[in-house]
Amino acid sequence: MTKILTGGVGKAEVTDTIKRLAIDGLDVVASSDMDAAMKLRVGQADYYLGTCHTGAGASLGVLVGLMGSAACHTFGRGVPTEDEVAALLADGKKAFGFSMDQIDVIAPLMARAIAARG
């Protein structure tokens, strides 16, 4: 089971959006950024999806500070392609930030890409 933690101002919406997809093998749980960083570091979670109004600083600030920028990526207000997401996951990124107005597009895209990795 792959565990995705959600955080930031849109964490409930991201959690609900992914749960509605009913993808086998994914467990999605709303969290705080500090708790998520700790769980990612010790292997109790696999990925973090954080949201804020711009998708930049607040969506990943704590995660970047505790995990390092190499593990994190922000989409900001942009919408990535499936290939871009797959490349980021293959590169070892674990924490992703995006803006609240992109939840309906990016959350399903991320969930499907994560599930495809097995």
Short mmCIF file of C-alpha atoms in Angstrom, two decimals:
data_model
loop_
_atom_site.label_atom_id
_atom_site.label_comp_id
_atom_site.label_asym_id
_atom_site.label_seq_id
_atom_site.Cartn_x
_atom_site.Cartn_y
_atom_site.Cartn_z
CA MET A 1 0.00 0.00 0.00
CA THR A 2 1.41 3.39 -1.01
CA LYS A 3 0.71 6.11 1.54
CA ILE A 4 0.13 9.69 0.40
CA LEU A 5 -0.09 12.44 2.98
CA THR A 6 -1.77 15.73 2.12
CA GLY A 7 -1.19 19.11 3.70
CA GLY A 8 -1.69 22.81 3.38
CA VAL A 9 -4.84 24.85 3.03
CA GLY A 10 -6.43 22.44 0.54
CA LYS A 11 -5.50 19.17 2.25
CA ALA A 12 -9.12 18.07 2.78
CA GLU A 13 -9.98 18.71 -0.88
CA VAL A 14 -6.89 16.84 -2.11
CA THR A 15 -7.67 13.91 0.19
CA ASP A 16 -11.30 13.77 -0.96
CA THR A 17 -10.38 14.13 -4.64
CA ILE A 18 -7.97 11.20 -4.50
CA LYS A 19 -10.27 9.03 -2.38
CA ARG A 20 -13.08 9.51 -4.94
CA LEU A 21 -10.81 7.99 -7.60
CA ALA A 22 -10.88 4.70 -5.63
CA ILE A 23 -7.45 3.62 -6.87
CA ASP A 24 -6.40 0.28 -5.42
CA GLY A 25 -3.15 0.38 -3.50
CA LEU A 26 -3.33 4.03 -2.45
CA ASP A 27 -3.96 5.22 1.09
CA VAL A 28 -4.41 8.99 1.33
CA VAL A 29 -4.51 10.81 4.67
CA ALA A 30 -4.72 14.49 5.58
CA SER A 31 -1.74 15.56 7.68
CA SER A 32 0.28 18.52 8.83
CA ASP A 33 3.46 19.45 7.01
CA MET A 34 5.65 18.77 10.06
CA ASP A 35 4.10 15.33 10.67
CA ALA A 36 4.39 14.50 6.98
CA ALA A 37 8.09 15.39 6.88
CA MET A 38 8.78 13.17 9.87
CA LYS A 39 6.81 10.24 8.44
CA LEU A 40 8.47 10.55 5.02
CA ARG A 41 11.91 10.61 6.62
CA VAL A 42 11.34 7.38 8.54
CA GLY A 43 9.45 5.53 5.81
CA GLN A 44 5.97 5.69 7.39
CA ALA A 45 4.66 7.50 4.30
CA ASP A 46 5.68 7.54 0.66
CA TYR A 47 4.57 10.91 -0.78
CA TYR A 48 3.29 14.32 0.27
CA LEU A 49 0.99 16.62 -1.70
CA GLY A 50 0.86 20.14 -0.30
CA THR A 51 -1.28 23.05 -1.34
CA CYS A 52 -1.36 26.78 -0.82
CA HIS A 53 -2.78 29.74 -2.69
CA THR A 54 0.18 30.12 -5.05
CA GLY A 55 1.64 26.61 -5.00
CA ALA A 56 5.06 27.99 -4.18
CA GLY A 57 6.36 28.68 -0.67
CA ALA A 58 3.78 27.60 1.87
CA SER A 59 2.88 24.36 0.09
CA LEU A 60 6.35 22.90 0.72
CA GLY A 61 8.27 25.21 3.07
CA VAL A 62 8.63 22.81 5.99
CA LEU A 63 9.25 19.82 3.72
CA VAL A 64 12.08 21.58 1.87
CA GLY A 65 13.59 22.61 5.19
CA LEU A 66 13.50 19.13 6.70
CA MET A 67 13.97 16.91 3.66
CA GLY A 68 16.00 19.08 1.31
CA SER A 69 15.10 20.53 -2.06
CA ALA A 70 16.21 17.37 -3.90
CA ALA A 71 13.17 15.52 -2.50
CA CYS A 72 10.69 18.30 -3.26
CA HIS A 73 9.11 19.92 -6.31
CA THR A 74 6.56 22.67 -6.72
CA PHE A 75 4.33 23.03 -9.74
CA GLY A 76 3.33 26.50 -8.60
CA ARG A 77 0.32 27.48 -10.66
CA GLY A 78 1.30 25.36 -13.66
CA VAL A 79 -0.18 22.03 -14.66
CA PRO A 80 2.37 19.32 -15.46
CA THR A 81 2.04 16.65 -18.11
CA GLU A 82 1.89 12.95 -17.26
CA ASP A 83 5.44 12.59 -18.59
CA GLU A 84 6.72 15.42 -16.38
CA VAL A 85 5.17 13.83 -13.29
CA ALA A 86 6.57 10.40 -14.19
CA ALA A 87 10.04 11.91 -14.62
CA LEU A 88 9.87 13.68 -11.26
CA LEU A 89 8.78 10.48 -9.51
CA ALA A 90 11.54 8.52 -11.26
CA ASP A 91 13.99 11.19 -10.08
CA GLY A 92 13.05 10.43 -6.47
CA LYS A 93 10.84 13.41 -5.66
CA LYS A 94 8.59 12.65 -2.68
CA ALA A 95 6.94 15.98 -1.82
CA PHE A 96 4.97 18.08 -4.29
CA GLY A 97 3.37 21.49 -3.98
CA PHE A 98 0.69 23.09 -6.10
CA SER A 99 -1.94 25.80 -5.94
CA MET A 100 -5.44 25.26 -4.62
CA ASP A 101 -7.04 26.18 -7.92
CA GLN A 102 -5.26 23.22 -9.57
CA ILE A 103 -6.40 20.51 -7.12
CA ASP A 104 -9.03 19.06 -9.47
CA VAL A 105 -6.40 18.51 -12.17
CA ILE A 106 -3.13 17.84 -10.34
CA ALA A 107 -4.36 15.63 -7.48
CA PRO A 108 -5.79 12.95 -9.83
CA LEU A 109 -2.75 13.23 -12.11
CA MET A 110 -0.40 12.69 -9.16
CA ALA A 111 -2.47 9.85 -7.70
CA ARG A 112 -2.57 7.94 -11.00
CA ALA A 113 1.16 8.45 -11.60
CA ILE A 114 2.03 7.31 -8.08
CA ALA A 115 -0.22 4.24 -8.41
CA ALA A 116 1.37 3.38 -11.76
CA ARG A 117 4.77 3.17 -10.04
CA GLY A 118 3.38 0.37 -7.87
#
